[in-house]
Coordinates of C-alpha atoms and ligand atoms in Angstrom, one line a residue:
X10 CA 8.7 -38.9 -75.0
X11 CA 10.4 -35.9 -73.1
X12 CA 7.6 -33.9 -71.1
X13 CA 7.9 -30.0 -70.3
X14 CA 6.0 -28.5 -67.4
X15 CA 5.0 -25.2 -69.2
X16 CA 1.5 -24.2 -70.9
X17 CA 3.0 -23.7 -74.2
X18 CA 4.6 -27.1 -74.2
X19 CA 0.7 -28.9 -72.7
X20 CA -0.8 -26.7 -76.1
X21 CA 1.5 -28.4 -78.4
X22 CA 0.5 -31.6 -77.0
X23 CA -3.0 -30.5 -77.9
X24 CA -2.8 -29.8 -81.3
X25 CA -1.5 -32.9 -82.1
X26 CA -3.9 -35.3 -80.1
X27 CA -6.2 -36.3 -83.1
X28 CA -9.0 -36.6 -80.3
X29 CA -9.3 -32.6 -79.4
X30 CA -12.4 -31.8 -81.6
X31 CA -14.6 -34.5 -79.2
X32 CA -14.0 -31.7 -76.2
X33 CA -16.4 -29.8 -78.2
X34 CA -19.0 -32.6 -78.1
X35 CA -19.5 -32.2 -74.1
X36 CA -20.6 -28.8 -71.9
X37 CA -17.7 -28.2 -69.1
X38 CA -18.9 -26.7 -65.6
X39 CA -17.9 -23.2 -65.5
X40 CA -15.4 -21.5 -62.9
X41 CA -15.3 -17.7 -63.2
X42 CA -15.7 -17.5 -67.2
X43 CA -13.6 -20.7 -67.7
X44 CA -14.7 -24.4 -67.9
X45 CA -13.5 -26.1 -64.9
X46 CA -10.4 -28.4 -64.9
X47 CA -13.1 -31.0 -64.8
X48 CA -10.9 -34.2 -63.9
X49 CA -14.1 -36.2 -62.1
X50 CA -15.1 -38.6 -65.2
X51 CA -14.2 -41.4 -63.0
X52 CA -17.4 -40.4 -61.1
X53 CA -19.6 -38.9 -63.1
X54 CA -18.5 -38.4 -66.9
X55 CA -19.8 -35.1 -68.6
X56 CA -22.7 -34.1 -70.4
X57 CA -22.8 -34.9 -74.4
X58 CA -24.1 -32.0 -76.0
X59 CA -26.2 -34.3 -78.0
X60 CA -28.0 -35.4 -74.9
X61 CA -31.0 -33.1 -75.1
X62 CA -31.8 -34.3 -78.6
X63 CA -31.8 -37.5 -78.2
X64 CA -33.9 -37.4 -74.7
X65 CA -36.3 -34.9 -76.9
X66 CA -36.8 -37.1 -79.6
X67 CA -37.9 -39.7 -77.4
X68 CA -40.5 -37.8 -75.8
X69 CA -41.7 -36.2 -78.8
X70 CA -42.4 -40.0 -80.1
X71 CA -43.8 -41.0 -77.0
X72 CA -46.7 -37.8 -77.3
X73 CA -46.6 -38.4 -81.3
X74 CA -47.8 -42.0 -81.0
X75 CA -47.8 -43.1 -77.5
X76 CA -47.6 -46.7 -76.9
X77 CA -47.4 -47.1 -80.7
X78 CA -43.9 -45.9 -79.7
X79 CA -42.8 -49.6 -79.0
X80 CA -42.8 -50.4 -82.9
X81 CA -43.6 -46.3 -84.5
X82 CA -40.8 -44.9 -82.6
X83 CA -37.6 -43.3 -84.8
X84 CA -35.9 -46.2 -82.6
X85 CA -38.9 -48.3 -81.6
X86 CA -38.4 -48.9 -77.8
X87 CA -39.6 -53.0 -77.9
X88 CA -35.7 -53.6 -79.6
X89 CA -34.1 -50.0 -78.4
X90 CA -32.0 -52.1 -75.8
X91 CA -30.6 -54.2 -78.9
X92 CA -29.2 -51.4 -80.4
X93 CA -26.4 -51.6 -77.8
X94 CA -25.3 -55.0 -78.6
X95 CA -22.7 -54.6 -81.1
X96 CA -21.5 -51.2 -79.9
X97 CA -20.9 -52.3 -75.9
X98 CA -19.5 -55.7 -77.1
X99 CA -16.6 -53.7 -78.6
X100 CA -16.0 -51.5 -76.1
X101 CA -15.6 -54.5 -73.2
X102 CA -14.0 -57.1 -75.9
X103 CA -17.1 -59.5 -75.9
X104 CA -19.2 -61.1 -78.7
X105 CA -22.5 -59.1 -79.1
X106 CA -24.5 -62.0 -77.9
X107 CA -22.7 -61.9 -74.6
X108 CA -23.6 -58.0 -73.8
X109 CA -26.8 -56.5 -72.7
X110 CA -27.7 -52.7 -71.4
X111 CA -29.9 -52.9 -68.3
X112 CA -30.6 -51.7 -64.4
X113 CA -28.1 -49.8 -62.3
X114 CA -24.7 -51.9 -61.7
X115 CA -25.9 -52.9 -58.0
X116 CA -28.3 -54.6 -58.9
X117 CA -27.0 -56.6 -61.3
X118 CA -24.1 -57.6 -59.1
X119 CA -27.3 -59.2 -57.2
X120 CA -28.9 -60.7 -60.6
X121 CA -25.6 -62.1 -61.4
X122 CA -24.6 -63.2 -57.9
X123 CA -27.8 -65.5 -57.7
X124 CA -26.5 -67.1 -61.0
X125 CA -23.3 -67.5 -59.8
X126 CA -23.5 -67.5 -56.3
X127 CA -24.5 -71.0 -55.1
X128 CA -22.6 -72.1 -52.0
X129 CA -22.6 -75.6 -50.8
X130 CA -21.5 -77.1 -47.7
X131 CA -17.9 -77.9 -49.2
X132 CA -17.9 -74.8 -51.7
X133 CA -19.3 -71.3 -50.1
X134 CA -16.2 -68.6 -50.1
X135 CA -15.6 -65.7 -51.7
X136 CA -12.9 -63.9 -52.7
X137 CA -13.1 -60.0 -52.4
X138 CA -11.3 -56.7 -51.8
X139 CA -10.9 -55.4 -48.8
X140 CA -12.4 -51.9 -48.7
X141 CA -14.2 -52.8 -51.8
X142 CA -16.7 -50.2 -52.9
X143 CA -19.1 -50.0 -50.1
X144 CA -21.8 -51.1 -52.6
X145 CA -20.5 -54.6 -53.9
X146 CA -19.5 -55.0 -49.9
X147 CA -23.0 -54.6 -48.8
X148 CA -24.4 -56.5 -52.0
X149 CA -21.4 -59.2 -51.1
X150 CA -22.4 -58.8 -47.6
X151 CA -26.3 -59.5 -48.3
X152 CA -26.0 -62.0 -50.3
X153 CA -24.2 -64.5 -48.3
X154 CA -26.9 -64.0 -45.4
X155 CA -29.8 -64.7 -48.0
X156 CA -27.7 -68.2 -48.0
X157 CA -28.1 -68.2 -44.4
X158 CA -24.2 -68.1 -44.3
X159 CA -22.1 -65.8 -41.9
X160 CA -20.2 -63.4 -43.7
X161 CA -17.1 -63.7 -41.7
X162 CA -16.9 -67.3 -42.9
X163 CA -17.3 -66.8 -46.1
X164 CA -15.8 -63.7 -47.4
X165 CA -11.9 -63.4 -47.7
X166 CA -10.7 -60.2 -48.4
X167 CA -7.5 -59.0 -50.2
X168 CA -5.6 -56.6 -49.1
X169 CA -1.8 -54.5 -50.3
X170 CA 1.3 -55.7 -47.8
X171 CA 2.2 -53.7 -45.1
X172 CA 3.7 -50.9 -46.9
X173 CA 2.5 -50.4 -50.0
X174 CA -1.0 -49.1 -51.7
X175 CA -2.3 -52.2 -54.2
X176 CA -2.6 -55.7 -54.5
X177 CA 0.2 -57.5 -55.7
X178 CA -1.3 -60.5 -58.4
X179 CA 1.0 -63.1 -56.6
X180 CA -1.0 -62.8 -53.8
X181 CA -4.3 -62.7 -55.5
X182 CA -2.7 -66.3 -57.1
X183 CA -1.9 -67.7 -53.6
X184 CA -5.0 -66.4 -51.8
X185 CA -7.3 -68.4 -54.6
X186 CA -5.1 -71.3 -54.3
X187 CA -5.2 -71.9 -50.7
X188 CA -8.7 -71.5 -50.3
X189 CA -8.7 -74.1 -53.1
X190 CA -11.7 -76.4 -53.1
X191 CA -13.7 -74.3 -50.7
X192 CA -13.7 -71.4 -53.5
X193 CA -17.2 -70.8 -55.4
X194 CA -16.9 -66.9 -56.5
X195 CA -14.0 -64.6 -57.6
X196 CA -15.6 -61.2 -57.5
X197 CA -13.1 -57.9 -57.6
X198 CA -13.3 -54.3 -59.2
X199 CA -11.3 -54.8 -62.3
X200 CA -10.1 -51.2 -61.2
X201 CA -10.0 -50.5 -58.2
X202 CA -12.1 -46.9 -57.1
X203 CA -9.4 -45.8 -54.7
X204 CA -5.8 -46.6 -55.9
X205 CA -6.8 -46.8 -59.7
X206 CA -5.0 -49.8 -59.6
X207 CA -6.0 -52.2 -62.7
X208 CA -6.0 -55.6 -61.6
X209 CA -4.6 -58.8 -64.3
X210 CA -7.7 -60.3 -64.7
X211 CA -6.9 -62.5 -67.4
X212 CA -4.7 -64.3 -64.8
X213 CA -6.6 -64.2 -62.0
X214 CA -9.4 -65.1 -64.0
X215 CA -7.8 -68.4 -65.1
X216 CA -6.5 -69.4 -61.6
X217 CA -10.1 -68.8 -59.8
X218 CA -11.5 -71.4 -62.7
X219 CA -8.6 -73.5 -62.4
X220 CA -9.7 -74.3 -58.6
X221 CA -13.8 -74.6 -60.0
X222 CA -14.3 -71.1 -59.3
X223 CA -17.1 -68.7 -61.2
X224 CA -14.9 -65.0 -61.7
X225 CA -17.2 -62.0 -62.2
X226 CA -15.3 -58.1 -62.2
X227 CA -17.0 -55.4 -61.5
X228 CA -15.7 -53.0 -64.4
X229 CA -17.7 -49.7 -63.0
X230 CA -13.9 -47.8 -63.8
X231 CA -13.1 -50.1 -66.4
X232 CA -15.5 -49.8 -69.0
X233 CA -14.6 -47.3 -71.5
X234 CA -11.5 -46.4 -70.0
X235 CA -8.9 -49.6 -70.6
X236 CA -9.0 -52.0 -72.9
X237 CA -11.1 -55.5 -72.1
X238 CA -11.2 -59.2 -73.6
X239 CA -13.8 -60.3 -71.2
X240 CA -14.5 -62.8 -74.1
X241 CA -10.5 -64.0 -74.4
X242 CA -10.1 -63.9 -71.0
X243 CA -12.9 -66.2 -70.3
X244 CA -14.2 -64.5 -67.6
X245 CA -17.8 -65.7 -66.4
X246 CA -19.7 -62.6 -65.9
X247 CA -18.9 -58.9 -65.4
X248 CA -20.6 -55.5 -65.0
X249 CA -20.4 -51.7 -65.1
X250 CA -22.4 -48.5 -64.8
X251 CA -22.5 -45.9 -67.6
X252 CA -22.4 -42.8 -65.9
X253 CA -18.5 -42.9 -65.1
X254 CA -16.2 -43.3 -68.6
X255 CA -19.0 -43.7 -70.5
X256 CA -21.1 -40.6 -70.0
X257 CA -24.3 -41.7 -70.2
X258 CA -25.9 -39.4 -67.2
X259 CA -26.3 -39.9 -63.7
X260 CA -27.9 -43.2 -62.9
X261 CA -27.8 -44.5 -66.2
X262 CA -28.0 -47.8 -66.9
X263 CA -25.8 -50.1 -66.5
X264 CA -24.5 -53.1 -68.6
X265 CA -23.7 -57.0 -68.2
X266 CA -21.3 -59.8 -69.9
X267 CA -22.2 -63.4 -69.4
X268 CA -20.0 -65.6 -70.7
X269 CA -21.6 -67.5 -73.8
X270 CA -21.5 -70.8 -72.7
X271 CA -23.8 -69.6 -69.4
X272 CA -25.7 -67.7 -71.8
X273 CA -26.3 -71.1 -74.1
X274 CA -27.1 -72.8 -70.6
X275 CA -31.1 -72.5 -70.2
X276 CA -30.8 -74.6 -66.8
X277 CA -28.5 -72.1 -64.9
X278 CA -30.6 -70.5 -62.6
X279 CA -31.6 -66.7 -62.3
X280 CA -33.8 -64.8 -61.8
X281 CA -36.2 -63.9 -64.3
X282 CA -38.5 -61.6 -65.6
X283 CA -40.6 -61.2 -69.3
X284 CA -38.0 -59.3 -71.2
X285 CA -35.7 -62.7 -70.7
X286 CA -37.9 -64.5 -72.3
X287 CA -37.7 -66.1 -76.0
X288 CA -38.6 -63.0 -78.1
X289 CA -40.8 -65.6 -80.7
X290 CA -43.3 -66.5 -77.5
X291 CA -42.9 -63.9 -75.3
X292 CA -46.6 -62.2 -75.9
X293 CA -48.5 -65.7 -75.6
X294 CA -47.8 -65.2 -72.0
X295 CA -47.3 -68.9 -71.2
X296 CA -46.2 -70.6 -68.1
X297 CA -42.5 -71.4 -67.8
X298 CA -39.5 -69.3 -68.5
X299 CA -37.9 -70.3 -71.6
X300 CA -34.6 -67.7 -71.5
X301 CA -33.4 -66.2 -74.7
X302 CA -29.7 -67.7 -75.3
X303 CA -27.8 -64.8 -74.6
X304 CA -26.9 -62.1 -72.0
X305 CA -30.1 -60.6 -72.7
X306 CA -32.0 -63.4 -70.7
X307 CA -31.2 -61.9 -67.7
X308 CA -33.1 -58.6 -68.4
X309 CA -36.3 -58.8 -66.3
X310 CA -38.4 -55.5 -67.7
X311 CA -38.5 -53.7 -70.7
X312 CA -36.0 -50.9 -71.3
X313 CA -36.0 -48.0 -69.9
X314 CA -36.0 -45.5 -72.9
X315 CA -35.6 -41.9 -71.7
X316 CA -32.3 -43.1 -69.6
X317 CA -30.9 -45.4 -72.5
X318 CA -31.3 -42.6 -75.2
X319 CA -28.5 -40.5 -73.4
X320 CA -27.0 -43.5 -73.2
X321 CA -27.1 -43.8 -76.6
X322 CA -25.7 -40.5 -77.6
X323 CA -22.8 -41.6 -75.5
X324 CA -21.8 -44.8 -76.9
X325 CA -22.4 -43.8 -80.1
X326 CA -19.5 -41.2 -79.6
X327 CA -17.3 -43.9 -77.6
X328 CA -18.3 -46.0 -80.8
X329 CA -16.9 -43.5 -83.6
X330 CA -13.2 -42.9 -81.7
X331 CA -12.9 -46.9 -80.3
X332 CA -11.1 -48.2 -77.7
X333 CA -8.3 -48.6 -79.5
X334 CA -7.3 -44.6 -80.0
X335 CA -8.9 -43.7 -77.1
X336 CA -6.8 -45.6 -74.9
X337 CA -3.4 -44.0 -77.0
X338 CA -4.2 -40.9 -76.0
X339 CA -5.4 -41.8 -72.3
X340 CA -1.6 -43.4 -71.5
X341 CA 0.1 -39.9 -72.8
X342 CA -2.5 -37.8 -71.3
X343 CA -2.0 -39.6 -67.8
X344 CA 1.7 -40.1 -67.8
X345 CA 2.0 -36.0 -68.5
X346 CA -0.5 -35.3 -65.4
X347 CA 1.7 -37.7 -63.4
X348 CA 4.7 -35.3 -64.9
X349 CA 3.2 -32.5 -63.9
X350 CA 2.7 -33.4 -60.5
X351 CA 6.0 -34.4 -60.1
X352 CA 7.4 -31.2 -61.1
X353 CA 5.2 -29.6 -58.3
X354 CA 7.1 -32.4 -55.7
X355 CA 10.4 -32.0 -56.9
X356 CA 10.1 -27.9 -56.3
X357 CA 8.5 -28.5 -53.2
X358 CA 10.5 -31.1 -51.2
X359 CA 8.4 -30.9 -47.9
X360 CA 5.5 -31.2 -49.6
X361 CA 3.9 -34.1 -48.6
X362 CA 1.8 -35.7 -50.8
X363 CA 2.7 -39.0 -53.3
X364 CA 0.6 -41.1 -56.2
X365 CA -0.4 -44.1 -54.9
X366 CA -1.5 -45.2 -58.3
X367 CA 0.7 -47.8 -60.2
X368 CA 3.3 -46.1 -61.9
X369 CA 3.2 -48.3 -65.0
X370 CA 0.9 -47.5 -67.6
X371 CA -0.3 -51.2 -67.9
X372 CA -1.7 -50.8 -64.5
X373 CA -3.6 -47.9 -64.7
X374 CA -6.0 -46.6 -66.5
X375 CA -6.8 -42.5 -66.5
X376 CA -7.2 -42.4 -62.9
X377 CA -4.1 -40.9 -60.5
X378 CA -4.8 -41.0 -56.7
X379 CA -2.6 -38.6 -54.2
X380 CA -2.2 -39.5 -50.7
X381 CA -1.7 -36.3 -49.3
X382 CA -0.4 -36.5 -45.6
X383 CA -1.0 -33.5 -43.6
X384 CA -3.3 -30.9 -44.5
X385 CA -5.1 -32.4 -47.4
X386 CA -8.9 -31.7 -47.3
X387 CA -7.0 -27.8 -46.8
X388 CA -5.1 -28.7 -50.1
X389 CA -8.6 -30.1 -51.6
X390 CA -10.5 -27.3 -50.9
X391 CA -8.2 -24.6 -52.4
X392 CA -7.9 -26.7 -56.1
X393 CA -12.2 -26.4 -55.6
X394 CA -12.2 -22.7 -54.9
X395 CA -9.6 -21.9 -58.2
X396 CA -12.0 -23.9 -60.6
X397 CA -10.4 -27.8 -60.2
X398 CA -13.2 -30.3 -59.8
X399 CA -11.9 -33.4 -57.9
X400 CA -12.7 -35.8 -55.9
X401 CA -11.6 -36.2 -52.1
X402 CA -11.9 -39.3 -50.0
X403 CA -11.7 -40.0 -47.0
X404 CA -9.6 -40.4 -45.2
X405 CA -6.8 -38.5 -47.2
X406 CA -7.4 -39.3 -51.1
X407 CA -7.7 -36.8 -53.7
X408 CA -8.5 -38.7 -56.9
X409 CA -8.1 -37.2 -60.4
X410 CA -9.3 -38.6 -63.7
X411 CA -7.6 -37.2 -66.6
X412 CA -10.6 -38.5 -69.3
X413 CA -9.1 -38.9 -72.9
X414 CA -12.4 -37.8 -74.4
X415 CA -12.7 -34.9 -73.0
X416 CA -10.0 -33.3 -71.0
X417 CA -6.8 -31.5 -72.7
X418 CA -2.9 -31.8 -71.9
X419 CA -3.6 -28.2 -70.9
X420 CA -6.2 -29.5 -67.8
X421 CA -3.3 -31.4 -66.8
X422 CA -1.1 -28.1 -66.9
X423 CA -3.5 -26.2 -64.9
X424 CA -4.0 -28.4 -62.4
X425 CA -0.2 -28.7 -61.8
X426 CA -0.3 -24.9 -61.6
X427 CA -3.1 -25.0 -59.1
X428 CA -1.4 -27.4 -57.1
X429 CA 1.8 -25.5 -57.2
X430 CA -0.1 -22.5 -56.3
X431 CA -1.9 -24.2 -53.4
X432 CA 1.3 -26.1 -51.8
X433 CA 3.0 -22.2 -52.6
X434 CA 0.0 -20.8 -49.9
Ligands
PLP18 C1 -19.6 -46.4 -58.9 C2 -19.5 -47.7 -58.4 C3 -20.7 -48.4 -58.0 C4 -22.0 -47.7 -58.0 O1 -23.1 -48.5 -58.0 P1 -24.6 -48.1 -58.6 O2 -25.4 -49.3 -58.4 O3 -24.4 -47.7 -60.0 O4 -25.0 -46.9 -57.7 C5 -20.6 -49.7 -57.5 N1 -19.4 -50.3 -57.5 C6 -18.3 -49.7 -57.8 C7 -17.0 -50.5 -57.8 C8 -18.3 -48.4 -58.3 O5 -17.2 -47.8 -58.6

């Protein structure tokens, strides 16, 4: 489709995005009168409206019948972390049995790391990103020295070529094939925090198993923003957190795949805590663990209610547009904010900055970073003070996140404008 860098043009795009009435369902930050040109969803999505409701209702229930609640409840908090199932199994392409809505995404890394983290003398690396997400490094990190191992033994890191910004696959392929035998983990951000690069994981999936591998992704910018087939890809295990695409609030819980054939595998180990247990005899409080088959055997405590019902509200919305439509609109509505910025570099030749993001659609998702060279946090702070919330990292990263449920073809117009405007100062 031919693009035009003008406001009119970015409203036409608007009224025919059949996703514009769900802006409604979510309350922008406000900038002099206006809601922001709020593109931070990659870090913490907005506010559903429906939020207060939900969190009401749950309280109300909890003074209306108190510990009742767990069966008297509207949604009786002993299942409420069931009712996720079906809805989360959809949005990361998994069987509903394979899914389950629990913790923060750190430490599940850990829970899933002691399932599928077991070195032995012959079998003890791991395959990482360099400058991974400080969390999973530290988690990485931590849990090699709980083996008594020594990180820099064990941890190989992949890094982009002299050069250029992401990972090439090829070199994913031949860094899991010449550690080879010594391999016992895979574990990478399925999209990557900084670049927004999406990584193949189907085949690098397939290679890390081919060499007896586990592969786990950490899909904290993944989930509900590109399509997964964690389930047809055969991945072993992945997880995300739900307050980025997904909306659910800051902190909110976070969710899991196991692979079905771990989940039908009572003898894997883990680490294990009541709600894990076989639903039938959990209240006979017996000795011995006897896990539930499925992903919901690695929960250890009952749910926690007053984060999951935002969470709720959230899904449920994700749930009634799908991945499907929601990813149509996220390719246009990126590929016109990457127009729009490159109408701003092709007026202003000396102005340095470039997307280090992939430029094809399949690998990227509705993340665009810009490595500005110069005076960037300058160029930051002047898109803040018009009413453009971002996000800069160090050293000289601004990330934006067009989000298809919310943001308009207009926020990408204004943001060019700002841009313009700032480079113009
Ligand atoms: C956001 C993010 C996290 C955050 O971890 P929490 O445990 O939710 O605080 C971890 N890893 C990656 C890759 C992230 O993008």
């Amino acid at each position: 489709m031919d693009f035009r860098w003008d406001k009119n043009f970015a409203k036409e795009l608007d009224s025919s995005d059949e996703l514009r009435a769900y802006r409604e369902d979510f309350i922008f930050p406000q900038h002099d009168g206006n809601n922001c040109v709020y593109f931070t969803g990659n870090s913490l999505g907005l506010q559903p409206k429906g939020a207060k409701a939900a969190l009401q209702q749950e309280l109300d229930d909890w003074g209306k019948y108190g510990v009742e609640g767990h069966f008297e409840a509207k949604n009786p908090w002993f299942s409420y972390h069931e009712m996720f199932a079906d809805p989360l199994s959809k949005i990361v392409g998994a069987k509903p049995s394979e899914v389950v809505a629990m913790n923060g995404l750190t430490t599940n890394l850990h829970l899933m790391m002691v399932s599928f983290y077991r070195p032995t003398k012959e079998r003890f690396k791991i395959i990482c990103e360099g400058k991974a997400f400080p969390s999973d490094q530290y988690a990485l990190e931590t849990q090699v020295i709980h083996h008594g191992l020594n990180p820099n033994e064990v941890l190989v890191e992949l890094d982009p070529r002299k050069g250029e910004h992401t990972i090439r696959t090829e070199d994913v392929v031949a860094t899991i094939k010449e550690v080879g035998d010594e391999l016992a983990l895979v574990m990478i951000g399925g999209v990557n925090y900084y670049t927004g690069q999406v990584f193949d994981m189907k085949t690098i999936t397939k290679a890390g198993q081919e060499q007896g591998a586990y592969v786990g992704w950490d899909l904290a910018h993944g989930a509900g923003n590109i399509p997964l087939e964690l389930h047809e890809w055969n991945v072993d295990f992945a997880c995300w957190c739900s307050y980025k695409y997904l909306n659910s609030g800051p902190g909110s819980i976070s969710g899991v795949f196991v692979n079905e054939r771990h989940c039908n595998n009572p003898d894997l180990p883990r680490f294990a805590g009541w709600w894990g247990h076989d639903k039938e005899t959990r209240f006979l409080m017996e000795k011995g663990f006897n896990p539930i088959r499925s992903a919901e055997s690695w929960q250890l405590s009952n749910a926690p209610v007053l984060a999951m019902a935002v969470h709720k509200v959230a899904i449920d919305l994700h749930s009634k547009i799908g991945m499907k439509a929601l990813r149509k609109k996220s390719l246009k509505l990126t590929s016109y904010l990457e127009f729009c910025i490159q109408q701003v570099s092709d007026r202003h030749p000396n102005a340095t900055f470039e997307i280090i993001t992939p430029s094809n659609p399949n690998e990227r998702g509705a993340q665009l970073s810009i490595l500005v060279h110069g005076k960037g946090k300058q160029l930051f702070d002047y898109l803040t003070k018009n009413g453009v919330i971002a996000d800069w990292r160090e050293p000289n990263v601004i990330r934006i996140a067009p989000v298809p449920i919310y943001n308009s073809f207009e926020d990408c117009y204004r943001f060019s404008e700002v841009l313009n405007s700032a480079v113009e100062s």
